[in-house]
Short mmCIF file of N, CA and C in Angstrom, two decimals:
data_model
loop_
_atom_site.label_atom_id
_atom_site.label_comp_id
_atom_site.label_asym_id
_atom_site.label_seq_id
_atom_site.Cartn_x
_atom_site.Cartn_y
_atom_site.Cartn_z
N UNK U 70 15.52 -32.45 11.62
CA UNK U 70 16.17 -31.74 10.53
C UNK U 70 15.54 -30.36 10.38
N UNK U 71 16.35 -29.24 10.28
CA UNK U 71 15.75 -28.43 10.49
C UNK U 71 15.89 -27.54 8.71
N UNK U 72 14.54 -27.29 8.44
CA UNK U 72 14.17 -26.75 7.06
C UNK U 72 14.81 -25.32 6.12
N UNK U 73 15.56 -25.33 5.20
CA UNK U 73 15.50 -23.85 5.47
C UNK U 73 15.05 -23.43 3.80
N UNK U 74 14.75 -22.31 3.87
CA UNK U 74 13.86 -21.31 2.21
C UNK U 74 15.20 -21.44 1.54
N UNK U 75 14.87 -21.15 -0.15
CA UNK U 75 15.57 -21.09 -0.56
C UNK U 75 15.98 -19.45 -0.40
N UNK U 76 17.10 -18.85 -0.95
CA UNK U 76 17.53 -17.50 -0.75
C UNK U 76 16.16 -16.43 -1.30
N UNK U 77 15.66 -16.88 -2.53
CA UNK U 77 14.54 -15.62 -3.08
C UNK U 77 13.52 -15.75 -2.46
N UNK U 78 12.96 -16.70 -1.66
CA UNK U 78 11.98 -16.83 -1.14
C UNK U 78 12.22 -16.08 0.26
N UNK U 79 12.93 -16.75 0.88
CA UNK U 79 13.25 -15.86 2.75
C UNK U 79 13.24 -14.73 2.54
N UNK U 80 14.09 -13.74 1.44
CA UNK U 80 13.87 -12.14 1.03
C UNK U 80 12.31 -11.89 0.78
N UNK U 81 11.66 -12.63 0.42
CA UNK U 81 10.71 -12.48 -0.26
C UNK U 81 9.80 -12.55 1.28
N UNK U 82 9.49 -13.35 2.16
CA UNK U 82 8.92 -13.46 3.17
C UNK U 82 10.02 -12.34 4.56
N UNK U 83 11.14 -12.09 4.06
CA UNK U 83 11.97 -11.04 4.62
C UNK U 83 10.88 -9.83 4.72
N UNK U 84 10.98 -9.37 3.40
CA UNK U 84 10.49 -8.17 2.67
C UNK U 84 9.14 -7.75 3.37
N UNK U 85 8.06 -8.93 2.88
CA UNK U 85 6.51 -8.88 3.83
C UNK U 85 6.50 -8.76 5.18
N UNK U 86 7.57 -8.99 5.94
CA UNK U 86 7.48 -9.16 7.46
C UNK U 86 7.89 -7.76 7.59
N UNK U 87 8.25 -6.74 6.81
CA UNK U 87 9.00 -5.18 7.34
C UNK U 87 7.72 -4.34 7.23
N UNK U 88 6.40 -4.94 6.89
CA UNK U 88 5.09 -3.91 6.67
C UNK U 88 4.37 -4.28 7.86
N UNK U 89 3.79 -2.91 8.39
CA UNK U 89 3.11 -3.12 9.33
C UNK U 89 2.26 -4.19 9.60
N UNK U 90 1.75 -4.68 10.44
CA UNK U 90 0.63 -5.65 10.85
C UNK U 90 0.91 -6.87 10.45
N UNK U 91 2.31 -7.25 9.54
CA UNK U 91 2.52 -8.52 8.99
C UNK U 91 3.70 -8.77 10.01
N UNK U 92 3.23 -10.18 10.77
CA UNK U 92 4.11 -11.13 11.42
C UNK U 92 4.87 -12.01 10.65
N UNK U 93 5.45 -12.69 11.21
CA UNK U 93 6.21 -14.00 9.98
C UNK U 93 5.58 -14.96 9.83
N UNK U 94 3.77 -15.29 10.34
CA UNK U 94 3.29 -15.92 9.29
C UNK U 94 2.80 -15.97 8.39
N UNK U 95 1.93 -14.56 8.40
CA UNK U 95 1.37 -13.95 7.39
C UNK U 95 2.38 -13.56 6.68
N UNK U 96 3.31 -13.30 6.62
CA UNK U 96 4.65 -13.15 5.71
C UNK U 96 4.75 -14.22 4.57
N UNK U 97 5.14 -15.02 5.05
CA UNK U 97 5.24 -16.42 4.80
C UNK U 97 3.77 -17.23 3.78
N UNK U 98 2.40 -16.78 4.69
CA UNK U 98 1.34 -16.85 3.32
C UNK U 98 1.18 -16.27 2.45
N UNK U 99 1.90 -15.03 2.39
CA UNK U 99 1.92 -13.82 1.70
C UNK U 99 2.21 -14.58 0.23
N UNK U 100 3.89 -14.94 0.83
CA UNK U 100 4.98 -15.54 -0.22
C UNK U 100 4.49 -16.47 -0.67
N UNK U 101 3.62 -17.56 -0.23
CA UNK U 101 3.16 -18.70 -1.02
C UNK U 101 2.61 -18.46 -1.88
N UNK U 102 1.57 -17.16 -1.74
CA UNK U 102 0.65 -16.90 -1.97
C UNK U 102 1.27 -16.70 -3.31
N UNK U 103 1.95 -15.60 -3.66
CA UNK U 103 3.16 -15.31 -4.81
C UNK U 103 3.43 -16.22 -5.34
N UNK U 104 3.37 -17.54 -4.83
CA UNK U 104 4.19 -18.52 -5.79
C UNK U 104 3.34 -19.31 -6.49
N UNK U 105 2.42 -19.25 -5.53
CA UNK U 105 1.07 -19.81 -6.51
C UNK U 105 0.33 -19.55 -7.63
N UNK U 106 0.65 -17.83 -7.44
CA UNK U 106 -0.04 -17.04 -8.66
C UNK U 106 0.40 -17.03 -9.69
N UNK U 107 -0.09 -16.88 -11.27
CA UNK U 107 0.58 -17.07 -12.56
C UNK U 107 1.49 -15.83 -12.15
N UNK U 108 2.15 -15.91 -13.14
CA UNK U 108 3.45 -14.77 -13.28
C UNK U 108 2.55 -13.20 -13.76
N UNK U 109 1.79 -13.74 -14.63
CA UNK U 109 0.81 -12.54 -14.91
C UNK U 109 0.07 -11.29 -13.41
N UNK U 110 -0.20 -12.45 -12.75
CA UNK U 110 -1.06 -12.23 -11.38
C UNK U 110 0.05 -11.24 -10.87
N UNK U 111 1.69 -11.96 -10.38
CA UNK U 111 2.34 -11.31 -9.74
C UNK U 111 2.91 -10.16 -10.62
N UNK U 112 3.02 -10.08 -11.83
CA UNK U 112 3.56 -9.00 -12.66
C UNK U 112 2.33 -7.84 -12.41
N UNK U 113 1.36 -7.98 -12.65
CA UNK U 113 -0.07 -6.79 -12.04
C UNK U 113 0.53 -6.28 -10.59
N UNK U 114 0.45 -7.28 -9.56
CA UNK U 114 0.85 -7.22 -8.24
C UNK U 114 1.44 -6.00 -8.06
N UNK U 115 2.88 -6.68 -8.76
CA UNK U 115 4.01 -5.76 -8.68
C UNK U 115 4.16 -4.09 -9.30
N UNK U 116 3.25 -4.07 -10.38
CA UNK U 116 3.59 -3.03 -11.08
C UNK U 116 2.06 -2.02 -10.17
N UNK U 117 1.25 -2.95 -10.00
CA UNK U 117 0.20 -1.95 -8.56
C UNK U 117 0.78 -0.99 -7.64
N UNK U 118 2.02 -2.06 -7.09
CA UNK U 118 2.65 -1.31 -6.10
C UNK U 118 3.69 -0.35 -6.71
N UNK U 119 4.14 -0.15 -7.93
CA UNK U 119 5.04 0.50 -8.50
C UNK U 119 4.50 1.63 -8.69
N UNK U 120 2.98 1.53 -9.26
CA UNK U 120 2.43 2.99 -9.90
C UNK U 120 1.70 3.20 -8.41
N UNK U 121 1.38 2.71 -7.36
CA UNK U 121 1.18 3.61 -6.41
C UNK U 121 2.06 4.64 -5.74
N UNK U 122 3.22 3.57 -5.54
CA UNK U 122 4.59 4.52 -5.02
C UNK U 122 4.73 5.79 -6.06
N UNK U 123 4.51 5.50 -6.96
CA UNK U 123 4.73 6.84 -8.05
C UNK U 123 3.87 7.65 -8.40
N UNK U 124 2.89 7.37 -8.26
CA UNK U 124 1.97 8.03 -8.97
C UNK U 124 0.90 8.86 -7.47
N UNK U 125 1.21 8.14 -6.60
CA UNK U 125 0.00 8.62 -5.19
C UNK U 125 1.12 9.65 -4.19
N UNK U 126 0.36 10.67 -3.95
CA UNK U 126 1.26 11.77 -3.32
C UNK U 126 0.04 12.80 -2.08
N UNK U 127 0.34 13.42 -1.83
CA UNK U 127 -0.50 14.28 -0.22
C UNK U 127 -0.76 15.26 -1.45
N UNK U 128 -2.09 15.91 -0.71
CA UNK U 128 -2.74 16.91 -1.45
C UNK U 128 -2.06 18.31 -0.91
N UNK U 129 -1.57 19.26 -1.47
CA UNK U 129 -0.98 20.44 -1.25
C UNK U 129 -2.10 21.25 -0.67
N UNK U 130 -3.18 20.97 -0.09
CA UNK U 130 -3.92 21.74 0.43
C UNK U 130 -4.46 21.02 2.41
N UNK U 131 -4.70 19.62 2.24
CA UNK U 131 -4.81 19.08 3.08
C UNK U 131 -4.10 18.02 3.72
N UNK U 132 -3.22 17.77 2.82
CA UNK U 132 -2.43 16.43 2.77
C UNK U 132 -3.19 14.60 3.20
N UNK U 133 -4.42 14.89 2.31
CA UNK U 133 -4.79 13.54 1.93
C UNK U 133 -4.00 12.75 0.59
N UNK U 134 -4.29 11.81 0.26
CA UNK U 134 -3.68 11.12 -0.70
C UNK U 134 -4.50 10.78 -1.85
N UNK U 135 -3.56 11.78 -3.43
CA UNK U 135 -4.32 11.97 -4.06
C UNK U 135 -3.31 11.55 -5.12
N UNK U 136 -4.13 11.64 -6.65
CA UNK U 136 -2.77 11.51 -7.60
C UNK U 136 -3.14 12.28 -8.67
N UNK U 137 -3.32 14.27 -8.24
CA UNK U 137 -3.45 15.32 -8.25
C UNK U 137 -2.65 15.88 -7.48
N UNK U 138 -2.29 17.06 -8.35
CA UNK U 138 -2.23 18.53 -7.16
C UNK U 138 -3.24 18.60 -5.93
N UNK U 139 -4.00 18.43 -5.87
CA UNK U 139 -5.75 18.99 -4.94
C UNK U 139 -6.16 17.76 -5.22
N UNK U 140 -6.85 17.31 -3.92
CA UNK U 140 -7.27 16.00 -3.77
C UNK U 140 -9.01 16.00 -4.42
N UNK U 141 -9.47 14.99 -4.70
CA UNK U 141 -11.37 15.21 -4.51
C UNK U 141 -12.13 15.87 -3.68
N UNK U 142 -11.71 15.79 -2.35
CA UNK U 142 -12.33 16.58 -0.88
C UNK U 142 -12.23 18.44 -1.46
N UNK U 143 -10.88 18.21 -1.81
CA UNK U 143 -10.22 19.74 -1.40
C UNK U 143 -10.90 20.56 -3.23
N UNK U 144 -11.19 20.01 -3.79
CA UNK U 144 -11.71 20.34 -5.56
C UNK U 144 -12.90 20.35 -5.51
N UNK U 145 -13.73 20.06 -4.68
CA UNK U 145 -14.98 19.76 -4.93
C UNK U 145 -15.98 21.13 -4.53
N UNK U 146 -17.01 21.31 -5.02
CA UNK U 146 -17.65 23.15 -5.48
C UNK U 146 -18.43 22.26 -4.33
N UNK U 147 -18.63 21.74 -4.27
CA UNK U 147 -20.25 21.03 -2.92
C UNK U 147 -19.14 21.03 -1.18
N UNK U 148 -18.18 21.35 -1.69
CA UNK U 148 -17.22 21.41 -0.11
C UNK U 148 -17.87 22.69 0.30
N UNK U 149 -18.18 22.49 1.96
CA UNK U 149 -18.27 24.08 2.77
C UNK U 149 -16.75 24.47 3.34
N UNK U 150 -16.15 25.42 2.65
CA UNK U 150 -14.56 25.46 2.87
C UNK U 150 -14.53 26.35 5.20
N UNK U 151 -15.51 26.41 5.13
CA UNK U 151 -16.00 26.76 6.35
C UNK U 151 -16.10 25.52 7.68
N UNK U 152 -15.82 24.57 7.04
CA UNK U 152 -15.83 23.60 8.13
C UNK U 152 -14.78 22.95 7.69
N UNK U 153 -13.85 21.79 8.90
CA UNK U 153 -12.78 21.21 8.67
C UNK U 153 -13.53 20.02 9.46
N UNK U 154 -12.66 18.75 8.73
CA UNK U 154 -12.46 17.34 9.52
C UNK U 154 -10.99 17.39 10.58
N UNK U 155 -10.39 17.35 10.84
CA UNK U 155 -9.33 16.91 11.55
C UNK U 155 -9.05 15.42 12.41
N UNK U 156 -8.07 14.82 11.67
CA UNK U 156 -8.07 13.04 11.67
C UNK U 156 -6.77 13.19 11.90
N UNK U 157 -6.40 12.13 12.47
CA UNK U 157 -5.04 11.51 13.31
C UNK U 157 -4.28 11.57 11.85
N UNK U 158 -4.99 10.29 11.11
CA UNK U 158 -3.89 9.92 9.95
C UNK U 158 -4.89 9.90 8.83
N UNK U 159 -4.49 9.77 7.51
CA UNK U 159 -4.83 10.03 5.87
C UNK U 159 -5.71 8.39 6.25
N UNK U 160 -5.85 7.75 6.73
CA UNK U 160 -6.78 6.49 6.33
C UNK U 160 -7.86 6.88 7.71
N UNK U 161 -7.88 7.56 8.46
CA UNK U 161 -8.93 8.08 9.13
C UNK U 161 -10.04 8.51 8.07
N UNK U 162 -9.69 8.91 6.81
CA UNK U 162 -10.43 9.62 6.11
C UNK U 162 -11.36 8.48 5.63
N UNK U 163 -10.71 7.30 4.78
CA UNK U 163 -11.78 6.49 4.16
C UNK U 163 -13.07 5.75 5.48
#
């Protein structure tokens, strides 16, 4: 017999499988994971990812990720504006 999710759940393990590095099992623990948690847990969750999408943006000077105009790197009086890093991508940085 072959098993199948209910509809909010498969979207739900849908959804996790479209982010990088997540396969469909880790998808899938993802979603349990969700279902396990109080509603409180997943309401934080959710609204984490809400005010990041909104609130986190590239710095107009270097384009790191800041939630400023000018990031910390690029504001800071102890920077030597005389030297540069140069990194592939914005998580090279941390």
């Amino acid at each position: 017999m072959f098993f199948r999710y209910t509809k909010p759940f498969a979207r739900l393990i849908d959804e996790f499988s479209k982010m990088p590095g997540i396969g469909p099992k880790t998808a899938q623990r993802l979603a349990f994971y969700i279902l396990r948690n109080s509603s409180e847990n997943v309401a934080n969750l959710a609204n984490a990812v809400l005010e990041a999408k909104e609130k986190v943006k590239h710095c107009s000077i270097c384009g790191n990720i800041t939630d400023q105009e000018i990031c910390e790197i690029c504001q800071s009086i102890n920077r030597d504006k005389s030297i540069i890093c140069v990194v592939e991508k914005v998580r090279d940085l941390i």
